[in-house]
Amino acid sequence: MSRPRIVIVGAGFAGYRAARTLSRASRGRADITLLNPTDHFLYVPLLPQVAAGILEPRRVTVSLSANLRAVRLVLGEAGHIDLDTRTVHYTDPEGDRGTLGYDRLVLAAGSVDKLLPIPGVAEHAHGFRGLPEALYLRDHLIRQVESAASGDNADERTARCTFVVVGAGYTGTEVAAQGQLFTDALVRAHPLRRGMRPRWLLLDVASRVLPELDERLSRTADRVLRERGVEIRMGTSVKEATRDGVLLTDGEFVDTRTLVWCVGVRPDPLVESLGLPLERGRLLVEPTLQVPGRPEVFACGDAAAVPDLDRPGEYTPMTAQHAWRQGKVAGQNVAASLGAGGRAAGLRPYRHKDLGFVVDLGGVQAAANPLGVHLSGPAAGAVTRGYHLAAMPGNRVRVAADWLLDAVLPRQDVQLGLVRSRSVPLDTASPELARLPHDRRRETAASGPGAATEADVNAGNAPADETDRNTADRNTADRNTADRNTADRNTHGKNTHDRNEGNDVNDANDVNQTTGGSGEQHPSPEDDSQSITAPTPEVGRHGDGDGGPRAGQRSPEDGSQSITAPTPEVGQHSSGPATGRNDETAAEPAKQQSGRGADGNEPAPGPVERGEGRTEGDR
């Protein structure tokens, strides 16, 4: 008799916990396969510290293969699930298609950024749900401060030193808190930057910061941020975003080059394609996490609408502590349904009680209420970091070591140039992967019942999940980008100067090059990837752009580093003008990759929980 086949889609908080629970309960009596676009579990709560340069990026990633030794890892993105034939169709990172058969399916696909039909947001804003976005934001903050310090235009300097964060839930609050400390440190560290004053704005349509939490935690966070100089605008959001700034709903126009979008999340579009009953884009399940009418299918985490047994008629919010615990229950129930794990008595329903919350406000400041005891200041900071160390499934010593080094040594304020603006679009179905230009994959599926509509703009901190009417137009514009770039190059001959060098918000419109100090022309630092033929690889190129005098050679990594470039220390764009030291050009196409998202919230395995209320769900 063959062993039962179990397939888990997604390795976020729910998927990782389900895989770990199943591997222990099955004891080798089942074939467990985990389908995920990356080979690691991402501990999302510490991403703000990665963006602020406190933690090295690998500290927040946990190897799936090393920690789930009895689980087969398949790298790929699920595109279609055939419930009748019990097969999962996926695309691997190299574009090849494959299928996985199953006897039990655990759907833990997670969530993606929630989009609102606000003009310009999809083009000029960036989310904060994946490691690429955190790395991009760190480089962007450093670049804006450096560009402001070297500029002569006072208005331009002010705009570059203005940073707008939309969404005052967990993610937005922590990004603003860590980001403000980081940019202030960048200014203090350089004598030529004295007199510069970074300005941070935190916007939300809700009436207070962290509206889903206890008011005492909200007041603590509000007080700490205001004392640092963060401008908190409650009852205010973005009406329109442009390349030069944002128009607020109160009528004020803020000149800025930075717009961070943290308004919430919506279920991964994969669940919509199943054709099963949904609740606000989430798959309806029974308290045992089984899909009604499909007892072989279990769903948990952000993709599932799990009944809240303590609040009849309601569903558990899309938070990390729920995803973490639902993953454990899903693993136990799958094992029980196969007669493994010693649970022949039946399946257990999911039930959970919150025991406290923590909010990291940067430095030694935090807000926490473990077991209902309200804490603030250094005491709350110690509890918060202790919680994260206990909650992480790995890398605890390395994280603690980075915290210690940050306390005694200055941070390294250098740009890595690994992630470019177009690599982290807001409208993406897989925020955990950096995108290559023209890599559409499942981006067109980012709209649907789970996307937000205009009615969400004034729906408080929990916009409803509806269709984003602008997705098709954005996709069409993206597909035509290469044609526009080629036409511009043919019209102008040589690339002109870009007055907004380093402007991350405007990267989608950047087809010009900037002039270096030596008088040679260099492209914008906002390009996505790298070219093996570019004579100036220190700046990114686009894949269908010019390759300079040695154009025509192709990188085996699709826009990785240049093996022929005289300055190989920085990467090239794979879809923009890559003019070098002469005007010879040649276009080259971009290759596609594939990936799939996972849960983006944090767990709370210990007595202290860090929640993300359904009204915010921004992780």
XYZ file of C-alpha atoms in Angstrom:
619
model
C 0.000 0.000 0.000
C 1.421 3.389 -1.018
C 1.962 6.074 1.528
C -0.513 8.998 1.607
C 0.577 12.141 -0.222
C 0.235 15.477 1.551
C 0.840 18.763 -0.302
C 1.179 22.070 1.556
C 0.931 25.244 -0.530
C 2.826 28.128 1.051
C 5.510 28.271 3.749
C 4.443 31.312 5.704
C 3.448 31.150 9.348
C 0.566 28.731 8.764
C 2.264 26.581 6.118
C 5.557 26.279 7.976
C 3.840 25.304 11.235
C 1.615 22.792 9.435
C 4.627 21.185 7.744
C 6.561 20.970 11.008
C 3.593 19.499 12.877
C 2.878 16.960 10.136
C 6.489 15.845 9.831
C 6.530 15.027 13.532
C 3.099 13.418 13.642
C 3.462 11.244 10.535
C 6.829 9.783 11.592
C 7.743 8.897 8.046
C 4.432 7.218 7.216
C 3.399 9.937 4.722
C 5.002 11.773 1.814
C 4.879 15.471 2.704
C 5.591 18.047 -0.017
C 5.901 21.780 0.641
C 5.391 24.064 -2.391
C 6.883 27.532 -1.931
C 8.640 30.062 -4.188
C 11.569 30.501 -1.779
C 13.645 28.045 0.222
C 13.064 29.845 3.517
C 10.464 30.883 6.039
C 10.412 34.665 6.508
C 9.931 36.128 9.972
C 8.055 39.229 8.832
C 7.805 41.094 12.196
C 11.511 41.956 12.114
C 11.490 43.336 8.557
C 11.417 46.968 9.811
C 14.725 46.284 11.548
C 16.161 44.953 8.280
C 15.062 48.140 6.515
C 16.689 50.205 9.274
C 19.987 48.334 9.000
C 19.779 46.761 12.467
C 19.529 43.161 11.291
C 21.323 41.479 8.428
C 18.709 40.142 5.947
C 19.487 36.458 6.466
C 18.717 36.793 10.167
C 14.980 36.921 9.471
C 14.996 33.875 7.186
C 14.867 30.262 8.346
C 15.944 27.481 5.976
C 13.082 25.124 5.122
C 15.299 22.233 4.100
C 17.439 22.422 7.241
C 14.499 22.667 9.644
C 11.984 20.402 7.867
C 14.194 17.438 7.042
C 11.330 14.992 6.566
C 9.536 17.341 4.150
C 10.206 17.496 0.406
C 10.612 21.109 -0.709
C 9.476 22.045 -4.217
C 10.330 25.564 -5.361
C 7.485 26.992 -7.384
C 4.315 29.027 -7.525
C 0.933 27.331 -7.550
C -1.125 28.574 -10.472
C -4.080 26.192 -10.552
C -5.540 23.550 -8.243
C -7.774 20.863 -9.759
C -9.931 19.678 -6.883
C -11.522 16.872 -8.884
C -8.286 15.217 -9.980
C -6.500 16.246 -6.762
C -3.562 17.885 -8.476
C -1.693 21.141 -7.925
C -0.251 22.771 -11.047
C 2.732 25.040 -10.475
C 5.492 26.918 -12.259
C 9.063 26.667 -11.019
C 11.573 29.565 -10.849
C 12.901 28.733 -14.325
C 9.463 28.874 -15.944
C 8.908 25.120 -16.276
C 5.524 23.707 -15.311
C 4.864 20.777 -13.032
C 2.097 18.995 -11.144
C 1.788 17.505 -7.685
C -0.812 14.887 -6.814
C -2.235 14.754 -3.304
C -4.443 12.769 -0.966
C -4.555 15.690 1.489
C -4.066 19.355 0.612
C -3.209 22.150 3.051
C -3.810 25.545 1.465
C -1.753 28.186 3.293
C -1.159 30.612 0.431
C -1.198 33.724 2.617
C -1.980 37.252 1.465
C -0.785 40.123 -0.709
C -0.921 43.920 -0.451
C -4.378 45.438 -0.581
C -4.793 47.924 -3.417
C -7.184 50.861 -3.414
C -8.371 52.646 -6.557
C -6.360 55.767 -5.736
C -4.724 57.356 -8.793
C -0.978 56.871 -8.891
C -0.607 54.612 -5.854
C 0.169 51.428 -7.782
C 2.753 53.272 -9.865
C 4.483 55.348 -7.183
C 4.073 53.485 -3.889
C 5.852 50.427 -2.511
C 4.572 47.883 -0.034
C 6.354 46.299 2.898
C 5.601 42.592 3.010
C 8.717 40.866 1.732
C 12.471 40.846 2.123
C 13.072 42.493 -1.281
C 10.873 45.417 -0.241
C 12.777 45.841 3.032
C 16.131 45.833 1.210
C 14.800 48.245 -1.373
C 13.469 50.661 1.274
C 16.795 50.696 3.110
C 18.701 51.599 -0.058
C 16.051 54.140 -0.973
C 16.239 55.957 2.373
C 20.028 56.177 2.183
C 19.869 57.314 -1.442
C 17.392 60.083 -0.716
C 19.475 61.468 2.149
C 22.660 61.327 0.074
C 20.982 62.955 -2.934
C 19.504 65.669 -0.744
C 22.890 66.397 0.817
C 24.545 66.810 -2.598
C 21.754 68.842 -4.184
C 21.613 72.616 -4.574
C 17.839 73.035 -4.942
C 16.262 73.658 -1.542
C 12.812 72.415 -2.582
C 14.279 69.224 -4.025
C 16.265 68.607 -0.852
C 13.132 69.034 1.252
C 11.148 66.643 -0.945
C 13.843 63.964 -0.764
C 13.944 64.237 3.033
C 10.155 63.831 3.332
C 8.858 60.288 3.866
C 5.164 59.350 3.838
C 3.826 56.123 5.364
C 0.160 55.248 4.770
C -1.405 52.944 7.355
C -0.963 53.306 11.121
C -1.361 49.633 11.984
C 1.502 47.429 13.111
C 3.587 47.592 9.970
C 3.120 51.279 9.247
C 3.757 52.294 12.850
C 6.947 50.250 13.112
C 8.224 51.351 9.689
C 7.741 55.006 10.656
C 9.353 54.455 14.070
C 12.423 52.612 12.756
C 12.717 54.750 9.635
C 12.704 58.030 11.546
C 15.531 56.876 13.810
C 17.489 55.596 10.807
C 17.268 58.776 8.722
C 18.089 60.961 11.728
C 21.207 58.838 12.282
C 22.161 59.240 8.606
C 21.999 63.012 8.964
C 23.939 63.150 12.240
C 26.716 60.887 10.957
C 27.864 63.323 8.239
C 28.977 66.910 8.980
C 27.876 68.136 5.537
C 24.315 67.012 6.266
C 23.902 69.163 9.337
C 20.880 71.365 9.052
C 18.915 68.754 7.118
C 15.758 67.655 8.903
C 14.104 64.404 7.758
C 10.321 64.663 7.917
C 8.145 61.606 8.483
C 4.356 61.555 8.069
C 2.149 58.683 9.264
C -1.343 58.725 7.749
C -4.458 56.707 8.465
C -8.204 57.159 8.070
C -8.703 55.703 11.555
C -9.111 57.903 14.610
C -5.918 56.741 16.359
C -2.667 54.886 15.880
C -2.964 51.086 16.211
C -6.779 51.285 16.265
C -7.197 47.513 16.705
C -5.301 47.464 20.023
C -5.923 48.617 23.558
C -6.073 52.410 23.804
C -3.173 52.472 26.265
C -0.872 50.835 23.699
C -2.145 53.287 21.110
C -1.430 56.272 23.347
C 2.080 55.013 24.093
C 2.909 54.613 20.409
C 1.381 57.980 19.555
C 3.364 59.745 22.295
C 6.706 58.148 21.380
C 6.358 58.937 17.679
C 5.252 62.533 18.241
C 8.132 63.160 20.664
C 10.536 62.063 17.922
C 8.991 64.454 15.445
C 6.833 62.085 13.388
C 3.753 63.897 12.068
C 0.724 61.724 12.763
C -2.312 62.596 10.637
C -5.372 60.642 11.707
C -8.486 60.768 9.542
C -6.244 61.508 6.565
C -5.102 59.425 3.631
C -3.783 59.802 0.089
C -6.105 61.120 -2.599
C -3.583 60.954 -5.439
C 0.074 60.026 -5.844
C 2.329 61.604 -8.466
C 6.014 61.531 -9.307
C 6.499 64.768 -7.377
C 4.508 63.960 -4.237
C 1.137 63.032 -2.808
C -2.147 64.894 -2.562
C -3.782 64.238 0.801
C -7.506 63.924 1.408
C -7.409 67.151 3.431
C -6.257 69.043 0.316
C -2.577 69.442 1.212
C 0.046 68.472 -1.363
C 3.213 67.005 0.156
C 6.373 67.070 -1.945
C 8.022 63.691 -1.446
C 9.889 60.936 -3.255
C 8.869 58.213 -0.790
C 5.451 56.614 -0.368
C 5.284 53.438 1.741
C 1.962 51.568 1.472
C 0.940 49.694 4.639
C -2.861 49.926 4.562
C -3.620 46.212 4.773
C -3.660 42.891 2.979
C -6.037 40.716 0.994
C -6.033 36.920 0.487
C -3.827 35.509 -2.219
C -5.722 35.475 -5.555
C -5.175 31.700 -5.795
C -8.102 31.010 -3.451
C -10.471 32.869 -5.774
C -9.608 30.523 -8.638
C -10.894 27.490 -6.713
C -14.507 28.459 -7.325
C -15.470 27.731 -3.710
C -17.499 29.911 -1.308
C -15.550 32.938 -0.095
C -15.849 35.405 2.759
C -14.301 38.740 1.729
C -11.906 36.889 -0.542
C -11.007 34.233 2.036
C -11.896 30.565 1.661
C -14.727 29.538 3.964
C -13.756 26.590 6.169
C -15.207 24.662 9.069
C -13.842 25.047 12.623
C -11.697 21.969 11.913
C -10.144 23.953 9.007
C -11.645 21.580 6.411
C -13.285 22.976 3.287
C -17.021 22.099 3.259
C -17.693 19.352 0.727
C -13.965 18.733 0.291
C -12.849 16.839 3.409
C -9.434 16.177 1.869
C -8.706 19.944 1.619
C -7.660 22.022 4.637
C -7.054 25.777 4.640
C -5.439 28.000 7.262
C -3.802 31.382 7.730
C -4.705 34.489 5.762
C -6.253 32.450 2.938
C -8.938 30.957 5.201
C -12.006 32.439 6.862
C -11.996 30.439 10.097
C -15.072 30.752 12.351
C -14.309 32.414 15.685
C -15.873 30.058 18.216
C -15.644 32.685 20.949
C -17.519 35.229 18.802
C -20.354 33.492 16.939
C -20.917 34.868 13.459
C -17.405 36.309 13.179
C -14.171 35.022 11.692
C -10.654 35.100 13.081
C -8.650 38.073 11.789
C -5.781 37.796 9.328
C -3.025 37.889 11.926
C 0.192 36.033 12.551
C -0.765 34.490 15.866
C -3.857 32.984 14.276
C -1.914 31.754 11.234
C 0.748 30.165 13.460
C -1.739 28.304 15.628
C -4.035 27.389 12.769
C -1.051 25.779 11.053
C -0.534 23.544 14.066
C -4.202 22.545 14.210
C -4.242 21.906 10.457
C -1.225 19.630 10.755
C -2.769 17.703 13.641
C -6.103 17.324 11.854
C -4.512 16.150 8.606
C -2.572 13.536 10.564
C -5.748 12.522 12.385
C -7.657 12.200 9.112
C -5.018 9.715 7.958
C -5.079 7.800 11.207
C -1.657 9.111 12.248
C -0.486 11.006 15.285
C -2.623 9.097 17.726
C -5.739 11.213 17.129
C -8.200 8.577 16.069
C -10.817 10.226 18.294
C -11.477 12.836 15.608
C -10.542 16.279 14.433
C -10.209 19.198 16.822
C -11.721 22.640 16.134
C -9.556 25.736 16.132
C -9.875 27.932 19.206
C -7.498 30.657 20.330
C -7.203 33.289 23.046
C -4.989 36.353 22.818
C -2.572 36.737 25.715
C -0.998 40.064 24.873
C 0.564 42.256 22.207
C 3.897 43.924 21.564
C 4.813 46.825 19.277
C 8.455 47.690 18.579
C 8.945 51.463 18.405
C 12.679 51.431 17.744
C 15.626 51.941 20.043
C 14.695 50.927 23.572
C 11.087 52.032 23.134
C 8.112 49.714 22.719
C 4.538 49.188 23.839
C 3.409 45.856 25.275
C 0.699 44.313 27.459
C 1.734 40.722 28.260
C -1.064 38.962 30.147
C -2.880 42.297 30.305
C -0.070 44.164 32.088
C 0.580 47.455 30.286
C 4.260 48.279 29.726
C 6.116 51.066 27.950
C 9.676 52.308 27.570
C 12.732 50.068 28.123
C 10.716 47.444 30.007
C 8.376 47.015 27.059
C 11.392 47.012 24.734
C 12.970 44.124 26.653
C 9.705 42.156 26.599
C 9.291 42.805 22.864
C 12.745 41.556 21.948
C 12.398 38.606 24.281
C 9.137 37.721 22.581
C 10.681 37.838 19.121
C 13.558 35.607 20.179
C 11.095 33.095 21.625
C 8.798 33.253 18.603
C 11.458 32.801 15.925
C 11.898 29.180 14.829
C 15.626 29.754 14.254
C 18.538 32.238 14.119
C 18.023 33.378 17.711
C 21.725 33.686 18.531
C 22.465 35.563 15.310
C 19.589 37.985 15.897
C 20.732 38.637 19.467
C 24.283 39.186 18.224
C 23.112 41.773 15.679
C 21.177 43.589 18.389
C 24.268 43.675 20.573
C 26.455 44.992 17.752
C 23.886 47.656 16.899
C 23.971 48.836 20.498
C 27.746 49.412 20.497
C 28.648 50.123 16.855
C 27.325 52.623 14.286
C 25.251 51.222 11.450
C 26.720 50.843 7.977
C 24.924 53.421 5.850
C 25.785 52.100 2.397
C 23.539 51.105 -0.486
C 23.771 47.486 -1.574
C 21.972 48.026 -4.873
C 20.529 44.506 -4.830
C 16.861 45.441 -5.320
C 15.570 48.114 -7.653
C 12.260 49.916 -7.779
C 10.672 47.912 -10.577
C 11.650 44.695 -8.846
C 9.213 45.409 -5.999
C 5.928 46.594 -7.552
C 3.028 47.194 -5.220
C 0.711 45.178 -7.461
C 2.282 41.725 -7.097
C 0.946 38.309 -6.159
C 4.297 37.228 -4.680
C 5.826 40.030 -2.565
C 8.488 37.669 -1.228
C 10.195 37.597 -4.650
C 11.993 40.402 -6.448
C 10.600 40.782 -9.956
C 12.432 41.065 -13.246
C 11.073 43.535 -15.839
C 8.216 42.123 -17.955
C 7.903 39.249 -15.470
C 4.136 39.336 -15.281
C 3.552 35.754 -14.108
C 0.494 35.984 -11.887
C 0.427 39.762 -11.576
C -2.754 39.998 -13.652
C -4.397 37.766 -11.077
C -3.794 40.338 -8.382
C -7.264 41.756 -8.974
C -10.500 39.994 -8.200
C -12.852 39.586 -5.272
C -9.924 40.028 -2.906
C -8.885 43.422 -4.288
C -10.159 46.677 -2.859
C -12.533 49.170 -4.431
C -13.226 52.839 -4.082
C -15.629 52.122 -1.233
C -12.673 51.003 0.845
C -11.051 54.424 0.877
C -13.239 55.653 3.717
C -13.892 52.295 5.371
C -11.684 52.937 8.397
C -8.631 50.850 8.934
C -10.195 47.734 7.406
C -11.029 48.370 3.729
C -13.213 45.720 2.174
C -11.759 43.321 -0.374
C -13.021 44.094 -3.877
C -11.734 44.434 -7.450
C -8.950 46.847 -8.337
C -10.240 48.460 -11.485
C -6.834 49.806 -12.457
C -4.974 46.492 -12.712
C -5.614 45.903 -16.424
C -4.469 49.403 -17.358
C -1.293 49.026 -15.321
C -0.537 45.659 -16.870
C -1.024 47.037 -20.369
C 1.215 49.992 -19.590
C 3.900 47.702 -18.233
C 3.840 45.538 -21.347
C 4.331 48.610 -23.476
C 7.222 50.009 -21.447
C 9.858 48.424 -23.665
C 8.308 49.964 -26.801
C 8.274 53.399 -25.197
C 11.859 53.097 -24.058
C 12.988 52.034 -27.554
C 11.099 54.883 -29.172
C 12.688 57.389 -26.801
C 16.155 56.126 -27.568
C 15.539 56.285 -31.305
C 14.112 59.793 -31.051
C 16.796 61.339 -28.892
C 19.825 59.400 -30.032
C 21.750 59.835 -26.808
C 20.190 59.631 -23.387
C 19.491 62.898 -21.643
C 20.071 63.856 -18.064
C 17.525 62.822 -15.477
C 16.916 65.640 -13.073
C 15.433 63.200 -10.590
C 18.373 60.794 -10.243
C 17.723 58.383 -7.432
C 13.997 59.073 -7.412
C 12.580 55.685 -6.493
C 8.966 56.782 -6.737
C 9.443 57.761 -10.371
C 11.308 54.699 -11.522
C 8.468 53.493 -13.750
C 8.864 56.617 -15.871
C 12.643 56.760 -15.839
C 13.985 56.157 -19.353
C 16.783 58.708 -19.192
C 20.329 58.553 -17.881
C 22.133 60.716 -15.396
C 25.498 62.291 -15.758
C 28.319 61.162 -13.503
C 30.940 63.406 -12.010
C 33.417 62.565 -14.764
C 31.095 63.800 -17.463
C 30.298 60.277 -18.668
C 26.658 59.350 -18.960
C 25.265 56.869 -16.454
C 21.754 55.472 -16.159
C 19.386 55.996 -13.274
C 20.175 54.088 -10.048
C 16.596 52.882 -9.965
C 16.855 50.113 -12.559
C 15.995 46.567 -11.638
C 18.704 44.130 -12.540
C 22.104 43.751 -14.123
C 23.565 43.115 -17.559
C 26.644 41.102 -18.475
C 27.457 43.514 -21.293
C 26.998 46.916 -19.688
C 30.148 49.074 -19.564
C 28.832 50.789 -16.417
C 27.442 47.963 -14.276
C 27.434 50.055 -11.133
C 23.965 51.242 -12.125
C 21.001 48.991 -12.942
C 19.740 48.272 -16.470
C 16.526 47.034 -18.005
C 16.508 43.754 -19.891
C 15.383 45.187 -23.207
C 17.643 48.203 -23.026
C 20.855 49.028 -24.763
C 23.848 46.980 -23.892
C 26.606 49.397 -24.864
C 29.406 48.444 -27.223
C 29.366 44.792 -26.165
C 25.602 44.287 -26.411
C 24.167 40.977 -27.479
C 25.667 38.748 -24.807
C 23.225 37.221 -22.352
C 23.595 36.557 -18.660
C 22.791 33.048 -17.408
C 21.115 34.715 -14.434
C 18.901 37.064 -16.477
C 20.378 40.392 -15.640
C 22.839 39.426 -12.996
C 26.329 40.889 -12.819
C 28.355 41.892 -15.846
C 31.336 39.695 -16.643
C 32.632 42.175 -19.196
C 32.022 45.465 -17.406
C 34.949 47.649 -16.330
C 33.097 48.522 -13.114
C 31.445 45.293 -11.960
C 30.857 46.356 -8.395
C 27.266 47.482 -9.004
C 24.478 45.876 -11.039
C 22.798 46.846 -14.264
C 19.166 47.249 -15.203
C 17.719 44.559 -17.383
C 15.126 46.707 -19.111
C 16.319 50.241 -19.497
C 18.820 52.176 -21.533
C 22.272 50.836 -20.776
C 24.273 53.288 -22.780
C 27.934 53.096 -21.962
C 30.805 55.179 -23.218
C 29.520 55.297 -26.810
C 26.132 55.312 -28.528
C 25.988 51.741 -29.798
C 22.797 50.008 -28.639
C 21.196 46.611 -28.780
C 17.975 45.383 -27.229
C 17.711 42.130 -25.376
C 14.585 40.492 -23.986
C 13.957 39.751 -20.359
C 13.403 36.235 -19.072
C 10.575 35.230 -16.737
C 10.665 33.743 -13.309
C 7.962 32.364 -11.171
C 7.079 32.359 -7.517
C 4.283 32.179 -5.034
C 3.385 33.999 -1.854
C 2.976 32.786 1.682
C 1.540 34.063 4.917
C 2.870 37.428 5.906
C 2.021 37.758 9.556
C 3.906 36.920 12.679
C 3.409 34.145 15.194
C 2.998 34.289 18.928
C 3.901 30.873 20.284
C 4.762 32.224 23.721
C 2.628 33.916 26.333
C 3.030 37.299 24.654
C 1.290 37.788 21.352
C 1.761 40.378 18.722
C -1.508 40.793 16.897
C -2.590 42.398 13.701
C -6.294 43.073 13.898
C -8.490 42.288 10.946
C -9.165 45.992 10.617
C -5.536 46.459 9.661
C -4.038 43.155 8.577
C -1.054 44.965 7.153
C 1.353 42.112 7.482
